[in-house]
Amino acid sequence: MRANAFFLYFCSMLRKSAFFGLALVLLTAACTGNGGGGDTYTGERPKTVCMVRTTPVKDCADSPTDWLYAMLATIETEHLLVEDSVNLSPLFLERMLLEEECQRIYLSGGQAAMNLRGLPGDAIELMNRRGVTHYDAFHGTVNREVLTRKLEIAARQHGRRHAGMQAMMDATSKLMDDSLHPAQTAVFWMGAEYTPQEFAHSVCMPDEYMALTSVAYAPFGQKISLPVGDSRTGEIFINQPLDKLMEQVENAITTGHGVCWTGETGEQLFSWQQGMAMLADERNTVTQEQRQQALDRRPDGALHSLELVGLARTADGRKWFVGKDARGTGNAMGGMVCMSENYVRAKTLAVWMSWKAYFKEDNKTKTTGKTAVD
């Protein structure tokens, strides 16, 4: 769990001006090809202002379970802030999710389809209900597409024949044992033994994180639900004015807290390969009304989740948010993505942060949680 190594790698990539300049040229070309805004980008590279402590970048291999990875990464950062090193296993939660999806398909008589999409708040609910383990005990590579297809077929066949829930669970568990790991019933950590549920409660309580959004069609300051198909649990969000939401995200990062982010990334202006995301027109600050128009146009299924871990600026004064993605380290930023402030204002669906971050408990005395870069 050498978080500093990833931070240094990120900084070194920022300093390679020739390489990063090429990335910006490519991104500018992509923006111009979209019909506007590309020529307004000057080619200046973002300079890191601060970075929170974080665990190494993981790889969900384009799985729709990025929401699990993003939330666990945020929980890990929260523990690193208080010098408690923890590295959690997204693959364990993926197995729990697959088990429950197989049961749902069976109970539908084999009619339902496998659905692995969700929001980060759903990860907390799943973790506190089914448990979690540490990364070293449950990780590896798996062909998720093949495994998911096999599980869906098996669950459907058992459901259509009414072969019995236990028979279906035995068959699908065998498939997961062969491709993943056998399901764990005990977690050994720091000389103690836990059940997965006990370990989950030791790293994240059900009410430890709060969900925030900003939509213009509902009163600010009230709790609302979001009509989003990805939501598995019907989570409740606190609706905030856009400026206040952005201030809260920035305050959280500058005091050492990670922020879990979900928003739209399914367009050309979000380039994971270049590690950059910006709007076609960056000249003016996105307003609440413009943001709502962007949300209303969001295509279904375009949501992606990651952890916001840093702030950066370009020489022209523009602010950028640094996101830790979960698609491996093979992009130009070592797995990170720089999103312009305007992109975040326009494309954010919701964020999750701890209550400590929300109520601005000052952790800046813990200097390992905030790192300035010359």
XYZ file of C-alpha atoms in Angstrom:
374
model
C 0.000 0.000 0.000
C 2.615 2.537 -1.045
C 0.304 5.477 -1.657
C 3.195 7.937 -1.875
C 4.630 6.048 -4.812
C 1.506 6.693 -6.814
C 1.502 10.339 -5.791
C 5.138 10.766 -6.910
C 4.368 9.009 -10.170
C 1.464 11.392 -10.735
C 3.642 14.412 -10.064
C 6.397 13.151 -12.351
C 3.871 12.800 -15.166
C 2.786 16.394 -14.632
C 6.400 17.558 -14.903
C 7.008 15.802 -18.243
C 5.926 18.845 -20.183
C 6.696 17.483 -23.633
C 4.693 14.330 -23.048
C 1.846 16.176 -21.381
C 1.896 18.826 -24.094
C 1.277 16.107 -26.668
C -1.636 14.870 -24.587
C -3.136 18.355 -24.538
C -2.691 18.764 -28.279
C -4.583 15.515 -28.837
C -7.315 16.587 -26.443
C -7.610 19.991 -28.107
C -7.986 18.305 -31.481
C -10.754 16.122 -30.101
C -12.570 19.148 -28.696
C -12.289 21.103 -31.948
C -13.656 18.106 -33.816
C -16.710 18.236 -31.590
C -17.583 21.642 -32.905
C -16.388 24.165 -30.351
C -14.300 25.072 -27.378
C -11.127 23.245 -28.314
C -9.351 26.384 -29.477
C -9.879 28.046 -26.073
C -7.520 25.621 -24.310
C -4.052 27.177 -24.075
C -2.098 23.961 -23.547
C -1.004 24.864 -20.024
C -0.591 21.820 -17.803
C -2.367 21.639 -14.440
C -0.013 22.052 -11.483
C -0.929 20.092 -8.378
C -1.952 22.179 -5.359
C -2.740 19.348 -2.942
C -3.263 15.603 -2.900
C -4.853 13.461 -0.217
C -3.311 10.159 0.815
C -4.616 7.234 -1.145
C -4.101 3.531 -1.724
C -2.777 2.207 -5.053
C -4.938 2.451 -8.167
C -6.934 -0.723 -8.794
C -8.368 -2.059 -12.051
C -12.003 -3.021 -12.515
C -11.282 -3.871 -16.173
C -14.191 -1.789 -17.545
C -16.625 -3.621 -15.286
C -19.843 -1.728 -14.427
C -18.836 -2.166 -10.763
C -16.658 0.983 -10.764
C -18.994 2.348 -8.042
C -17.710 -0.328 -5.644
C -14.096 0.590 -6.343
C -14.686 4.323 -5.974
C -16.447 4.038 -2.618
C -13.891 1.644 -1.138
C -11.079 3.952 -2.290
C -12.766 6.850 -0.468
C -13.116 4.792 2.709
C -9.435 3.837 2.490
C -8.402 7.491 2.233
C -10.488 8.331 5.292
C -8.558 5.728 7.286
C -5.178 6.874 5.967
C -6.018 10.365 7.208
C -5.937 9.085 10.798
C -2.886 6.859 10.215
C -4.979 3.695 9.948
C -3.825 1.790 6.895
C -6.556 -0.310 5.287
C -6.818 -1.672 1.733
C -10.195 -3.257 0.961
C -11.227 -5.888 -1.581
C -13.663 -4.753 -4.290
C -13.578 -8.278 -5.735
C -15.113 -9.657 -2.531
C -18.041 -7.255 -2.890
C -18.328 -8.136 -6.570
C -18.822 -11.752 -5.560
C -21.512 -10.803 -3.046
C -23.230 -8.728 -5.729
C -23.106 -11.597 -8.229
C -24.622 -13.966 -5.661
C -27.539 -11.628 -5.055
C -28.080 -11.042 -8.757
C -28.240 -14.793 -9.350
C -30.881 -15.088 -6.632
C -32.891 -12.251 -8.188
C -32.752 -13.905 -11.610
C -33.862 -17.223 -10.134
C -36.821 -15.647 -8.318
C -37.918 -13.986 -11.569
C -38.369 -17.423 -13.084
C -35.310 -16.887 -15.213
C -36.708 -13.778 -16.882
C -34.497 -11.065 -15.338
C -31.091 -10.069 -16.671
C -27.862 -9.605 -14.736
C -27.438 -6.005 -13.575
C -24.179 -4.949 -11.929
C -24.638 -1.187 -12.092
C -25.034 0.894 -8.957
C -24.122 4.080 -7.106
C -21.400 4.415 -4.450
C -23.946 4.634 -1.639
C -25.151 1.196 -2.668
C -21.623 -0.080 -1.983
C -21.869 1.009 1.649
C -25.217 -0.745 2.028
C -23.863 -3.920 0.400
C -20.687 -3.861 2.489
C -22.485 -3.373 5.788
C -24.985 -6.110 4.923
C -22.672 -8.735 3.404
C -19.308 -7.726 4.868
C -15.913 -7.072 3.301
C -12.343 -8.301 3.601
C -8.912 -6.829 2.973
C -7.384 -6.710 -0.486
C -4.513 -9.126 0.138
C -6.957 -11.878 1.123
C -9.261 -11.587 -1.898
C -7.946 -10.254 -5.192
C -6.919 -11.465 -8.613
C -7.725 -11.252 -12.303
C -10.941 -12.592 -13.753
C -12.727 -12.480 -17.088
C -15.821 -10.751 -15.763
C -17.715 -10.869 -19.039
C -17.368 -14.648 -19.331
C -18.130 -15.281 -15.652
C -21.175 -13.008 -15.670
C -22.562 -14.701 -18.758
C -22.091 -18.184 -17.253
C -23.775 -17.153 -14.000
C -26.707 -15.560 -15.786
C -27.273 -18.653 -17.902
C -27.091 -20.967 -14.862
C -29.466 -18.819 -12.786
C -31.941 -18.573 -15.664
C -31.917 -22.303 -16.324
C -32.545 -23.140 -12.662
C -35.239 -20.476 -12.426
C -37.131 -21.656 -15.482
C -37.074 -25.255 -14.225
C -37.926 -24.224 -10.643
C -34.991 -26.435 -9.666
C -34.714 -24.959 -6.163
C -32.827 -21.954 -4.807
C -30.212 -24.105 -3.055
C -29.452 -26.042 -6.238
C -28.989 -22.772 -8.123
C -26.766 -21.346 -5.383
C -24.616 -24.487 -5.362
C -24.159 -24.349 -9.133
C -23.324 -20.653 -9.297
C -21.069 -20.803 -6.225
C -19.014 -23.493 -7.971
C -18.586 -21.200 -10.981
C -17.453 -18.333 -8.757
C -15.132 -20.556 -6.711
C -13.393 -21.602 -9.932
C -13.090 -18.047 -11.328
C -12.720 -15.920 -8.179
C -12.110 -17.285 -4.683
C -14.216 -19.392 -2.338
C -16.490 -17.191 -0.224
C -14.780 -16.179 3.016
C -16.426 -16.642 6.383
C -13.604 -15.164 8.476
C -11.326 -12.145 8.165
C -7.966 -12.111 9.926
C -6.602 -8.645 10.530
C -3.991 -7.252 12.933
C -3.999 -10.400 15.048
C -7.780 -10.557 15.414
C -10.487 -12.635 13.765
C -13.662 -11.033 12.428
C -16.655 -12.096 10.418
C -16.831 -10.160 7.126
C -19.723 -8.137 8.570
C -17.777 -7.293 11.741
C -14.795 -6.212 9.677
C -17.033 -4.062 7.483
C -18.491 -2.303 10.520
C -14.979 -1.698 11.846
C -14.021 0.262 8.721
C -17.339 1.932 7.817
C -20.539 2.346 9.763
C -23.825 2.554 7.828
C -24.323 6.261 8.600
C -20.694 7.400 8.299
C -21.036 8.929 4.823
C -23.553 11.348 3.411
C -24.696 11.817 -0.176
C -24.941 15.270 -1.767
C -26.350 16.462 -5.073
C -27.487 19.671 -6.762
C -30.633 19.738 -8.874
C -32.682 22.804 -9.710
C -36.096 21.110 -9.726
C -36.146 20.433 -5.957
C -35.792 22.776 -2.948
C -32.251 23.293 -1.695
C -31.485 22.117 1.806
C -33.960 19.250 1.611
C -33.460 15.516 1.335
C -34.456 14.098 -2.038
C -34.207 10.925 -4.091
C -32.712 10.897 -7.564
C -34.582 9.249 -10.449
C -31.518 7.347 -11.616
C -31.767 3.824 -12.951
C -28.357 2.912 -11.504
C -29.567 3.387 -7.921
C -30.084 0.008 -6.265
C -31.331 1.160 -2.857
C -33.244 4.394 -3.479
C -30.666 6.415 -1.537
C -31.565 9.846 -0.146
C -29.414 12.875 -1.068
C -29.094 16.335 0.443
C -29.827 18.865 -2.306
C -27.378 21.790 -2.303
C -26.891 24.882 -4.466
C -24.132 24.193 -6.981
C -21.703 26.759 -5.547
C -22.112 25.328 -2.048
C -21.625 21.766 -3.301
C -18.389 22.731 -5.043
C -17.167 24.533 -1.926
C -17.846 21.472 0.209
C -15.946 19.188 -2.187
C -12.952 21.520 -2.231
C -12.957 21.922 1.554
C -13.024 18.162 1.989
C -9.998 17.653 -0.250
C -7.950 20.467 1.298
C -8.473 18.958 4.754
C -7.271 15.541 3.625
C -10.553 13.755 2.871
C -11.324 11.837 -0.291
C -14.638 12.519 -2.034
C -16.474 9.809 -3.943
C -17.776 11.185 -7.249
C -20.354 9.960 -9.746
C -21.008 11.770 -12.992
C -21.048 11.640 -16.747
C -17.885 10.492 -18.501
C -19.344 8.852 -21.584
C -18.377 11.525 -24.066
C -15.353 12.476 -26.135
C -14.336 15.356 -23.887
C -13.563 12.889 -21.078
C -10.351 11.217 -22.220
C -9.188 8.514 -19.845
C -6.184 7.759 -22.038
C -4.969 11.363 -21.772
C -6.115 11.684 -18.159
C -8.058 14.891 -18.933
C -11.686 15.997 -18.924
C -12.977 19.436 -19.867
C -15.910 21.142 -21.525
C -15.854 22.238 -25.139
C -16.305 25.834 -23.950
C -14.398 26.710 -20.780
C -14.682 30.483 -21.047
C -17.517 30.997 -18.557
C -18.386 29.407 -15.229
C -21.180 26.848 -15.493
C -24.351 28.115 -13.803
C -27.001 26.151 -11.926
C -29.327 26.413 -14.925
C -26.680 25.223 -17.382
C -25.846 22.347 -15.069
C -29.475 21.272 -14.942
C -29.668 21.351 -18.727
C -26.597 19.095 -18.866
C -28.124 16.687 -16.338
C -31.407 16.582 -18.257
C -29.545 15.596 -21.433
C -27.502 12.871 -19.737
C -27.906 9.584 -21.634
C -28.947 6.605 -19.542
C -26.037 4.371 -18.555
C -23.368 7.067 -18.985
C -22.507 7.350 -15.285
C -19.047 6.531 -13.941
C -17.641 6.706 -10.399
C -14.185 7.595 -9.084
C -12.534 9.175 -6.042
C -11.576 12.868 -6.045
C -8.138 13.024 -4.435
C -6.554 16.344 -5.330
C -6.690 19.898 -6.654
C -4.608 21.446 -9.408
C -4.365 24.749 -11.283
C -3.156 25.949 -14.648
C -1.175 29.157 -15.037
C -4.291 30.963 -16.257
C -5.877 30.397 -12.824
C -8.281 27.647 -13.809
C -8.971 25.001 -11.182
C -8.872 21.258 -11.827
C -9.971 18.319 -9.689
C -7.782 15.218 -9.679
C -9.687 11.936 -9.728
C -8.375 8.479 -8.903
C -10.002 6.115 -11.378
C -10.158 2.315 -11.207
C -9.116 1.351 -14.722
C -5.504 0.538 -13.999
C -2.444 2.764 -14.336
C -2.128 2.603 -18.120
C -3.114 6.158 -19.006
C -0.985 9.294 -19.297
C -1.569 10.158 -15.622
C -0.835 6.792 -14.025
C -4.513 6.045 -13.471
C -5.490 9.585 -12.463
C -7.768 11.990 -14.352
C -7.723 15.810 -14.227
C -11.239 17.230 -14.560
C -11.736 20.959 -15.056
C -13.814 22.801 -12.479
C -16.422 23.508 -15.137
C -16.579 19.849 -16.082
C -17.200 18.918 -12.459
C -19.839 21.645 -12.105
C -21.705 20.440 -15.188
C -21.275 16.669 -15.094
C -21.450 15.710 -11.400
C -24.532 13.714 -10.482
C -23.641 13.289 -6.799
C -20.789 13.071 -4.318
C -20.278 11.137 -1.088
C -18.131 12.355 1.796
C -17.737 11.506 5.457
C -19.548 13.497 8.099
C -16.148 14.728 9.290
C -15.465 16.155 5.850
C -18.931 17.681 5.579
C -18.716 19.445 8.927
C -15.210 20.717 8.097
C -13.298 19.064 10.897
C -9.826 20.442 10.314
C -7.297 17.684 9.704
C -4.593 19.900 8.200
C -2.429 19.353 11.273
C -1.966 15.832 9.881
C 0.443 16.964 7.180
C 0.473 13.545 5.520
C -3.089 14.220 4.442
C -2.183 17.299 2.412
C 0.788 17.631 0.113
C 1.829 20.799 -1.687
C 3.809 20.495 -4.906
C 6.359 23.067 -6.014
